[in-house]
Amino acid sequence: MTNERQAWRGLARVLASRRLEGPVAEGGDSGGRVYHHLTLLAPEVAAAAVPGQFVHVLCPPRGGAGGAPYAPASATPGLPFLRRPLSVHDADQARGTVGLLFWVKGPGTAGLAAARPGDRLDVVGPLGNGGFPLGLGPALVVGGGIGLAPLLFLARRLARRGRVTVLAGVAQAGDLALVEPFRRLKDLAGLIVTTEDGSPGTVPGTVVAALPESLDGLSPDGLSGAVYACGPGPMLRAVWDQVSARPGLTAWFSVEERLACGVGACRGCAIPVRTGPAGETASPPDPGRAPDYRLVCRDGPVFDGNLLDWEAL
Amino acid sequence: MNSGTLLPGPDLSVTVAGLRLRTPVMTASGAFGYGREYAGLLDLSGLGAIVVKGTSLEPWSGNPPPRTVETAAGLLNSIGLENPGVECFLENDLPWLSGLGVPIIVNVVGRTAAEYAALARRLDGAPGVSALEANISCPNVKEGGLAFGADPAVAGDLVTGMRRATRLPLIVKLTPNITDVAALARRVVEAGADAVSLINTLVGMAIDPEAGRPILARGTGGLSGPAVKPVALAMVYRVAAAVTVPVIGMGGIWTGRDAVEFLMAGASAVAVGTALFVDPEAPLRIAREIGDFMAGQGYGKVGEMVGLANTGFCGRRPESWADRPDQEGR
Ligand SMILES: Cc1cc2nc3c(=O)[nH]c(=O)nc-3n(C[C@H](O)[C@H](O)[C@H](O)COP(=O)(O)OP(=O)(O)OC[C@H]3O[C@@H](n4cnc5c(N)ncnc54)[C@H](O)[C@@H]3O)c2cc1C
Ligand SMILES: Cc1cc2nc3c(=O)[nH]c(=O)nc-3n(C[C@H](O)[C@H](O)[C@H](O)COP(=O)(O)O)c2cc1C
Ligand code: FES
């Protein structure tokens, strides 16, 4: 299970930094969430990264140039302290660029969002296991909210190989900017967008509600193909409930846990899995046995749905 | 062994508990895994020593998540000593580690004093193991760890048992979660410790105000990082004035100057933990910065700085071994 691939660590130049604008005017209902996109020049990362992997970014302290708009009114000094994991949103090997898409949540992402073109960011990556396994059969990519971040790179790679449908859900009109890059993807078999506020041109509701139809359409019998999902915990669980009820489908999930080292050294990012001592899936797990864990940073962040211990997650 | 210590400039080599360290900067247990995790991110052969993750007789699965929380200039962890067990270490990690030409120190943990002694016996004579560090100070496990390290008498008995079981240099890692760390240090040295290391993490907590409960699954965790440095430094100072064996200092070391503070408080070597998470090259950078500081201030050898700021320092200053580079380190 040792990750023998080597990650790169260095300073990546910021080529572009932009706040995502949804179709709703400034001041519209964006649910208070601000999203940001960075383009970094990091040829080593761009060349090595596969969909599902992440980079570990040292975030500049807030208060830097342009930091004000995102800085919370009162803030604890000494934060951000650790690096922040962000998925590879997109990678362009020819240009040597890596795109990051993130929700401006707290001090780390606020500092990142303040980065300006020409700034240099200390980056380690790509990290994580081999990412989402790319099959040849029909694929359904399911993302909720900022969980869409790692899925653009995935959908792009999958579309080169076969039939890919994307099911993308966001809460409200203000979040639709997260979906925009998927609209520009060529060769998608389909793009279904859901919004909980029923924005025009979208399917009202959640991806979970829209999933049965998408699964039916995945293959003629609705029983073969691969599902790839990233999003909030309850969404992933609901996706797994539906997928696991259809034998023949495989499903891969990108999950999150708080990271410290990001390289498998500190054992800080454990998530519960269902395995026997030799690593084989033992389902249901023996309740008397000590829990088994895998490391999100080293063994994930992408896991086979069969491996995850959904009761304990 | 081609040695950076032969280059002109300050001599960073030190001998600590019989171990020949190329620089006084080692990795702290638990922050560096078994070393291989960082391969490619730094040149491991430039480290003073590698201290591996706390290792037990059988595999331990560790605590439920979440296991870490970032705090102001610090990190709370509640890993619970997840590790694959000593046999896995001996088979999979030690052969690779021992090829690096750097002393390998095995941090050991057990549920009982007998387990600590059994680990000492198992590792005694294992080719490539340079020393043991008894972790009797982990705040994140119910049994073992701090349960032994908070009571000098219990800690002393545990160390006596280990001492009988091994000829390897024995380092005992002390907890800061105690009133009189000097008394504890004296007791473990009487019982046969060749060196003491400190500090392990300080018990701490973070609460999620929205959820209305502690963030870490176990409630409390151990605090590390720059936030603990002043506390660690004061404890190293006290212990270096209480025992004559070498002290290995750690707790929040980030820069060469931080490390020099620990040396001047009386540490013969230092260890770097949390800084690795932010800067994987931290131990090498810190060693370089110590060298720069020495060059700037006119120090020729690390030993000249050890205990300098400590009026009660009662240890021996570590010797350099660069004068005899032909002899391999242990
Ligand atoms: C492998 C991986 C990939 C990720 N990819 C993306 C992405 O592409 N886009 C994106 O917006 N977010 C992503 N996240 C979540 C992102 O790391 C957090 O939103 C971010 O760290 C928040 O930092 P902050 O200081 O802004 O917020 P705070 O909430 O103040 O952060 C406090 C601490 O909690 C940690 N933390 C907070 N939220 C999360 C979370 N959801 N997962 C893990 N740690 C968290 C932070 O790293 C930090 O240590 C990813 C997480 C992981 C584990
Ligand atoms: C994630 C993590 C895991 C740790 N695991 C161990 C361990 O297994 N054994 C041990 O003796 N100390 C362990 N420690 C304590 C460190 O070795 C060190 O004593 C402490 O973190 C202070 O140093 P620092 O501030 O440089 O990290 C751990 C610390 C951290 C942060
Ligand atoms: S974050 Fe350290 S092991 Fe995953």
PDB file of N, CA, C and O in Angstrom, chain B residues 4-50:
ATOM      1  N   GLY B   4      28.867  15.386   5.189  1.00  0.00           N
ATOM      2  CA  GLY B   4      28.805  16.831   5.043  1.00  0.00           C
ATOM      3  C   GLY B   4      29.612  17.526   6.120  1.00  0.00           C
ATOM      4  O   GLY B   4      29.980  18.686   5.999  1.00  0.00           O
ATOM      5  N   THR B   5      29.899  16.798   7.183  1.00  0.00           N
ATOM      6  CA  THR B   5      30.600  17.423   8.300  1.00  0.00           C
ATOM      7  C   THR B   5      32.054  17.713   7.960  1.00  0.00           C
ATOM      8  O   THR B   5      32.727  18.392   8.704  1.00  0.00           O
ATOM      9  N   LEU B   6      32.530  17.184   6.831  1.00  0.00           N
ATOM     10  CA  LEU B   6      33.921  17.441   6.487  1.00  0.00           C
ATOM     11  C   LEU B   6      34.075  18.764   5.740  1.00  0.00           C
ATOM     12  O   LEU B   6      35.174  19.249   5.550  1.00  0.00           O
ATOM     13  N   LEU B   7      32.942  19.315   5.307  1.00  0.00           N
ATOM     14  CA  LEU B   7      33.020  20.592   4.618  1.00  0.00           C
ATOM     15  C   LEU B   7      33.534  21.645   5.593  1.00  0.00           C
ATOM     16  O   LEU B   7      33.319  21.544   6.796  1.00  0.00           O
ATOM     17  N   PRO B   8      34.183  22.668   5.068  1.00  0.00           N
ATOM     18  CA  PRO B   8      34.612  23.734   5.969  1.00  0.00           C
ATOM     19  C   PRO B   8      33.390  24.389   6.588  1.00  0.00           C
ATOM     20  O   PRO B   8      32.298  24.325   6.040  1.00  0.00           O
ATOM     21  N   GLY B   9      33.587  25.039   7.715  1.00  0.00           N
ATOM     22  CA  GLY B   9      32.453  25.657   8.389  1.00  0.00           C
ATOM     23  C   GLY B   9      32.187  24.925   9.682  1.00  0.00           C
ATOM     24  O   GLY B   9      32.923  24.020  10.047  1.00  0.00           O
ATOM     25  N   PRO B  10      31.129  25.322  10.366  1.00  0.00           N
ATOM     26  CA  PRO B  10      30.859  24.749  11.679  1.00  0.00           C
ATOM     27  C   PRO B  10      30.659  23.238  11.604  1.00  0.00           C
ATOM     28  O   PRO B  10      30.153  22.725  10.615  1.00  0.00           O
ATOM     29  N   ASP B  11      31.052  22.572  12.644  1.00  0.00           N
ATOM     30  CA  ASP B  11      30.931  21.115  12.745  1.00  0.00           C
ATOM     31  C   ASP B  11      29.611  20.807  13.451  1.00  0.00           C
ATOM     32  O   ASP B  11      29.445  21.107  14.633  1.00  0.00           O
ATOM     33  N   LEU B  12      28.674  20.229  12.718  1.00  0.00           N
ATOM     34  CA  LEU B  12      27.342  19.980  13.283  1.00  0.00           C
ATOM     35  C   LEU B  12      27.227  18.612  13.936  1.00  0.00           C
ATOM     36  O   LEU B  12      26.194  18.278  14.513  1.00  0.00           O
ATOM     37  N   SER B  13      28.261  17.791  13.832  1.00  0.00           N
ATOM     38  CA  SER B  13      28.122  16.421  14.327  1.00  0.00           C
ATOM     39  C   SER B  13      28.085  16.395  15.855  1.00  0.00           C
ATOM     40  O   SER B  13      28.736  17.206  16.520  1.00  0.00           O
ATOM     41  N   VAL B  14      27.295  15.487  16.393  1.00  0.00           N
ATOM     42  CA  VAL B  14      27.268  15.280  17.846  1.00  0.00           C
ATOM     43  C   VAL B  14      27.173  13.787  18.141  1.00  0.00           C
ATOM     44  O   VAL B  14      26.636  13.014  17.341  1.00  0.00           O
ATOM     45  N   THR B  15      27.689  13.416  19.287  1.00  0.00           N
ATOM     46  CA  THR B  15      27.518  12.051  19.779  1.00  0.00           C
ATOM     47  C   THR B  15      26.551  12.127  20.953  1.00  0.00           C
ATOM     48  O   THR B  15      26.790  12.851  21.908  1.00  0.00           O
ATOM     49  N   VAL B  16      25.434  11.409  20.838  1.00  0.00           N
ATOM     50  CA  VAL B  16      24.410  11.438  21.881  1.00  0.00           C
ATOM     51  C   VAL B  16      24.074  10.001  22.261  1.00  0.00           C
ATOM     52  O   VAL B  16      23.663   9.220  21.395  1.00  0.00           O
ATOM     53  N   ALA B  17      24.254   9.661  23.513  1.00  0.00           N
ATOM     54  CA  ALA B  17      23.989   8.299  23.990  1.00  0.00           C
ATOM     55  C   ALA B  17      24.683   7.268  23.092  1.00  0.00           C
ATOM     56  O   ALA B  17      24.124   6.231  22.776  1.00  0.00           O
ATOM     57  N   GLY B  18      25.880   7.586  22.677  1.00  0.00           N
ATOM     58  CA  GLY B  18      26.647   6.656  21.849  1.00  0.00           C
ATOM     59  C   GLY B  18      26.281   6.704  20.380  1.00  0.00           C
ATOM     60  O   GLY B  18      26.922   6.049  19.561  1.00  0.00           O
ATOM     61  N   LEU B  19      25.258   7.463  20.017  1.00  0.00           N
ATOM     62  CA  LEU B  19      24.852   7.568  18.611  1.00  0.00           C
ATOM     63  C   LEU B  19      25.602   8.717  17.958  1.00  0.00           C
ATOM     64  O   LEU B  19      25.705   9.796  18.529  1.00  0.00           O
ATOM     65  N   ARG B  20      26.088   8.450  16.748  1.00  0.00           N
ATOM     66  CA  ARG B  20      26.788   9.513  16.030  1.00  0.00           C
ATOM     67  C   ARG B  20      25.815  10.163  15.063  1.00  0.00           C
ATOM     68  O   ARG B  20      25.406   9.552  14.083  1.00  0.00           O
ATOM     69  N   LEU B  21      25.460  11.386  15.372  1.00  0.00           N
ATOM     70  CA  LEU B  21      24.493  12.114  14.548  1.00  0.00           C
ATOM     71  C   LEU B  21      25.244  13.095  13.656  1.00  0.00           C
ATOM     72  O   LEU B  21      26.104  13.829  14.118  1.00  0.00           O
ATOM     73  N   ARG B  22      24.883  13.098  12.372  1.00  0.00           N
ATOM     74  CA  ARG B  22      25.532  14.007  11.431  1.00  0.00           C
ATOM     75  C   ARG B  22      25.185  15.462  11.738  1.00  0.00           C
ATOM     76  O   ARG B  22      25.969  16.362  11.546  1.00  0.00           O
ATOM     77  N   THR B  23      23.954  15.645  12.168  1.00  0.00           N
ATOM     78  CA  THR B  23      23.530  16.967  12.639  1.00  0.00           C
ATOM     79  C   THR B  23      22.730  16.725  13.918  1.00  0.00           C
ATOM     80  O   THR B  23      22.260  15.607  14.148  1.00  0.00           O
ATOM     81  N   PRO B  24      22.539  17.748  14.731  1.00  0.00           N
ATOM     82  CA  PRO B  24      21.779  17.525  15.969  1.00  0.00           C
ATOM     83  C   PRO B  24      20.269  17.501  15.746  1.00  0.00           C
ATOM     84  O   PRO B  24      19.516  17.546  16.704  1.00  0.00           O
ATOM     85  N   VAL B  25      19.826  17.426  14.486  1.00  0.00           N
ATOM     86  CA  VAL B  25      18.387  17.516  14.211  1.00  0.00           C
ATOM     87  C   VAL B  25      17.835  16.172  13.746  1.00  0.00           C
ATOM     88  O   VAL B  25      18.202  15.668  12.679  1.00  0.00           O
ATOM     89  N   MET B  26      16.963  15.585  14.547  1.00  0.00           N
ATOM     90  CA  MET B  26      16.306  14.338  14.164  1.00  0.00           C
ATOM     91  C   MET B  26      14.826  14.572  13.916  1.00  0.00           C
ATOM     92  O   MET B  26      14.303  15.650  14.191  1.00  0.00           O
ATOM     93  N   THR B  27      14.171  13.554  13.408  1.00  0.00           N
ATOM     94  CA  THR B  27      12.720  13.659  13.233  1.00  0.00           C
ATOM     95  C   THR B  27      12.057  13.217  14.532  1.00  0.00           C
ATOM     96  O   THR B  27      12.561  12.326  15.211  1.00  0.00           O
ATOM     97  N   ALA B  28      10.935  13.820  14.871  1.00  0.00           N
ATOM     98  CA  ALA B  28      10.206  13.429  16.078  1.00  0.00           C
ATOM     99  C   ALA B  28       9.252  12.284  15.742  1.00  0.00           C
ATOM    100  O   ALA B  28       8.659  12.244  14.666  1.00  0.00           O
ATOM    101  N   SER B  29       9.124  11.378  16.685  1.00  0.00           N
ATOM    102  CA  SER B  29       8.276  10.208  16.465  1.00  0.00           C
ATOM    103  C   SER B  29       6.842  10.603  16.131  1.00  0.00           C
ATOM    104  O   SER B  29       6.267  11.495  16.755  1.00  0.00           O
ATOM    105  N   GLY B  30       6.278   9.915  15.159  1.00  0.00           N
ATOM    106  CA  GLY B  30       4.873  10.098  14.833  1.00  0.00           C
ATOM    107  C   GLY B  30       4.629  11.117  13.736  1.00  0.00           C
ATOM    108  O   GLY B  30       3.573  11.127  13.125  1.00  0.00           O
ATOM    109  N   ALA B  31       5.629  11.957  13.493  1.00  0.00           N
ATOM    110  CA  ALA B  31       5.471  12.970  12.453  1.00  0.00           C
ATOM    111  C   ALA B  31       6.128  12.527  11.151  1.00  0.00           C
ATOM    112  O   ALA B  31       5.926  13.147  10.113  1.00  0.00           O
ATOM    113  N   PHE B  32       6.886  11.445  11.227  1.00  0.00           N
ATOM    114  CA  PHE B  32       7.699  11.044  10.081  1.00  0.00           C
ATOM    115  C   PHE B  32       7.374   9.619   9.644  1.00  0.00           C
ATOM    116  O   PHE B  32       8.043   9.070   8.776  1.00  0.00           O
ATOM    117  N   GLY B  33       6.333   9.033  10.257  1.00  0.00           N
ATOM    118  CA  GLY B  33       5.958   7.672   9.905  1.00  0.00           C
ATOM    119  C   GLY B  33       7.134   6.734  10.066  1.00  0.00           C
ATOM    120  O   GLY B  33       7.802   6.726  11.100  1.00  0.00           O
ATOM    121  N   TYR B  34       7.379   5.958   9.000  1.00  0.00           N
ATOM    122  CA  TYR B  34       8.547   5.084   8.977  1.00  0.00           C
ATOM    123  C   TYR B  34       9.564   5.582   7.947  1.00  0.00           C
ATOM    124  O   TYR B  34      10.359   4.806   7.432  1.00  0.00           O
ATOM    125  N   GLY B  35       9.492   6.877   7.661  1.00  0.00           N
ATOM    126  CA  GLY B  35      10.511   7.501   6.824  1.00  0.00           C
ATOM    127  C   GLY B  35      10.195   7.473   5.350  1.00  0.00           C
ATOM    128  O   GLY B  35      10.301   8.479   4.655  1.00  0.00           O
ATOM    129  N   ARG B  36       9.754   6.320   4.871  1.00  0.00           N
ATOM    130  CA  ARG B  36       9.543   6.153   3.435  1.00  0.00           C
ATOM    131  C   ARG B  36       8.456   7.084   2.905  1.00  0.00           C
ATOM    132  O   ARG B  36       8.466   7.473   1.742  1.00  0.00           O
ATOM    133  N   GLU B  37       7.524   7.444   3.803  1.00  0.00           N
ATOM    134  CA  GLU B  37       6.433   8.334   3.386  1.00  0.00           C
ATOM    135  C   GLU B  37       6.986   9.649   2.836  1.00  0.00           C
ATOM    136  O   GLU B  37       6.339  10.297   2.013  1.00  0.00           O
ATOM    137  N   TYR B  38       8.158  10.043   3.322  1.00  0.00           N
ATOM    138  CA  TYR B  38       8.725  11.325   2.909  1.00  0.00           C
ATOM    139  C   TYR B  38       9.788  11.186   1.828  1.00  0.00           C
ATOM    140  O   TYR B  38      10.377  12.184   1.411  1.00  0.00           O
ATOM    141  N   ALA B  39      10.054   9.946   1.425  1.00  0.00           N
ATOM    142  CA  ALA B  39      11.092   9.752   0.407  1.00  0.00           C
ATOM    143  C   ALA B  39      10.726  10.571  -0.822  1.00  0.00           C
ATOM    144  O   ALA B  39       9.583  10.579  -1.263  1.00  0.00           O
ATOM    145  N   GLY B  40      11.673  11.286  -1.370  1.00  0.00           N
ATOM    146  CA  GLY B  40      11.391  12.119  -2.527  1.00  0.00           C
ATOM    147  C   GLY B  40      11.098  13.558  -2.131  1.00  0.00           C
ATOM    148  O   GLY B  40      11.218  14.463  -2.944  1.00  0.00           O
ATOM    149  N   LEU B  41      10.695  13.775  -0.886  1.00  0.00           N
ATOM    150  CA  LEU B  41      10.422  15.144  -0.449  1.00  0.00           C
ATOM    151  C   LEU B  41      11.593  15.744   0.316  1.00  0.00           C
ATOM    152  O   LEU B  41      11.662  16.951   0.508  1.00  0.00           O
ATOM    153  N   LEU B  42      12.482  14.883   0.809  1.00  0.00           N
ATOM    154  CA  LEU B  42      13.730  15.383   1.387  1.00  0.00           C
ATOM    155  C   LEU B  42      14.763  14.272   1.316  1.00  0.00           C
ATOM    156  O   LEU B  42      14.416  13.098   1.137  1.00  0.00           O
ATOM    157  N   ASP B  43      16.030  14.652   1.466  1.00  0.00           N
ATOM    158  CA  ASP B  43      17.113  13.682   1.435  1.00  0.00           C
ATOM    159  C   ASP B  43      17.279  13.106   2.840  1.00  0.00           C
ATOM    160  O   ASP B  43      17.866  13.739   3.717  1.00  0.00           O
ATOM    161  N   LEU B  44      16.739  11.911   3.040  1.00  0.00           N
ATOM    162  CA  LEU B  44      16.723  11.355   4.388  1.00  0.00           C
ATOM    163  C   LEU B  44      18.119  11.101   4.935  1.00  0.00           C
ATOM    164  O   LEU B  44      18.314  11.073   6.145  1.00  0.00           O
ATOM    165  N   SER B  45      19.082  10.926   4.034  1.00  0.00           N
ATOM    166  CA  SER B  45      20.426  10.603   4.519  1.00  0.00           C
ATOM    167  C   SER B  45      21.098  11.817   5.164  1.00  0.00           C
ATOM    168  O   SER B  45      22.142  11.684   5.786  1.00  0.00           O
ATOM    169  N   GLY B  46      20.485  12.996   5.044  1.00  0.00           N
ATOM    170  CA  GLY B  46      21.046  14.177   5.679  1.00  0.00           C
ATOM    171  C   GLY B  46      20.519  14.416   7.087  1.00  0.00           C
ATOM    172  O   GLY B  46      20.898  15.391   7.740  1.00  0.00           O
ATOM    173  N   LEU B  47      19.648  13.533   7.563  1.00  0.00           N
ATOM    174  CA  LEU B  47      19.058  13.729   8.890  1.00  0.00           C
ATOM    175  C   LEU B  47      20.037  13.322   9.982  1.00  0.00           C
ATOM    176  O   LEU B  47      20.888  12.454   9.782  1.00  0.00           O
ATOM    177  N   GLY B  48      19.870  13.927  11.164  1.00  0.00           N
ATOM    178  CA  GLY B  48      20.692  13.535  12.297  1.00  0.00           C
ATOM    179  C   GLY B  48      20.370  12.116  12.727  1.00  0.00           C
ATOM    180  O   GLY B  48      21.245  11.292  12.978  1.00  0.00           O
ATOM    181  N   ALA B  49      19.097  11.827  12.818  1.00  0.00           N
ATOM    182  CA  ALA B  49      18.610  10.480  13.112  1.00  0.00           C
ATOM    183  C   ALA B  49      17.146  10.447  12.705  1.00  0.00           C
ATOM    184  O   ALA B  49      16.510  11.495  12.555  1.00  0.00           O
ATOM    185  N   ILE B  50      16.645   9.225  12.506  1.00  0.00           N
ATOM    186  CA  ILE B  50      15.223   9.061  12.221  1.00  0.00           C
ATOM    187  C   ILE B  50      14.591   8.348  13.405  1.00  0.00           C
ATOM    188  O   ILE B  50      15.055   7.278  13.805  1.00  0.00           O
TER     189      ILE B  50
END
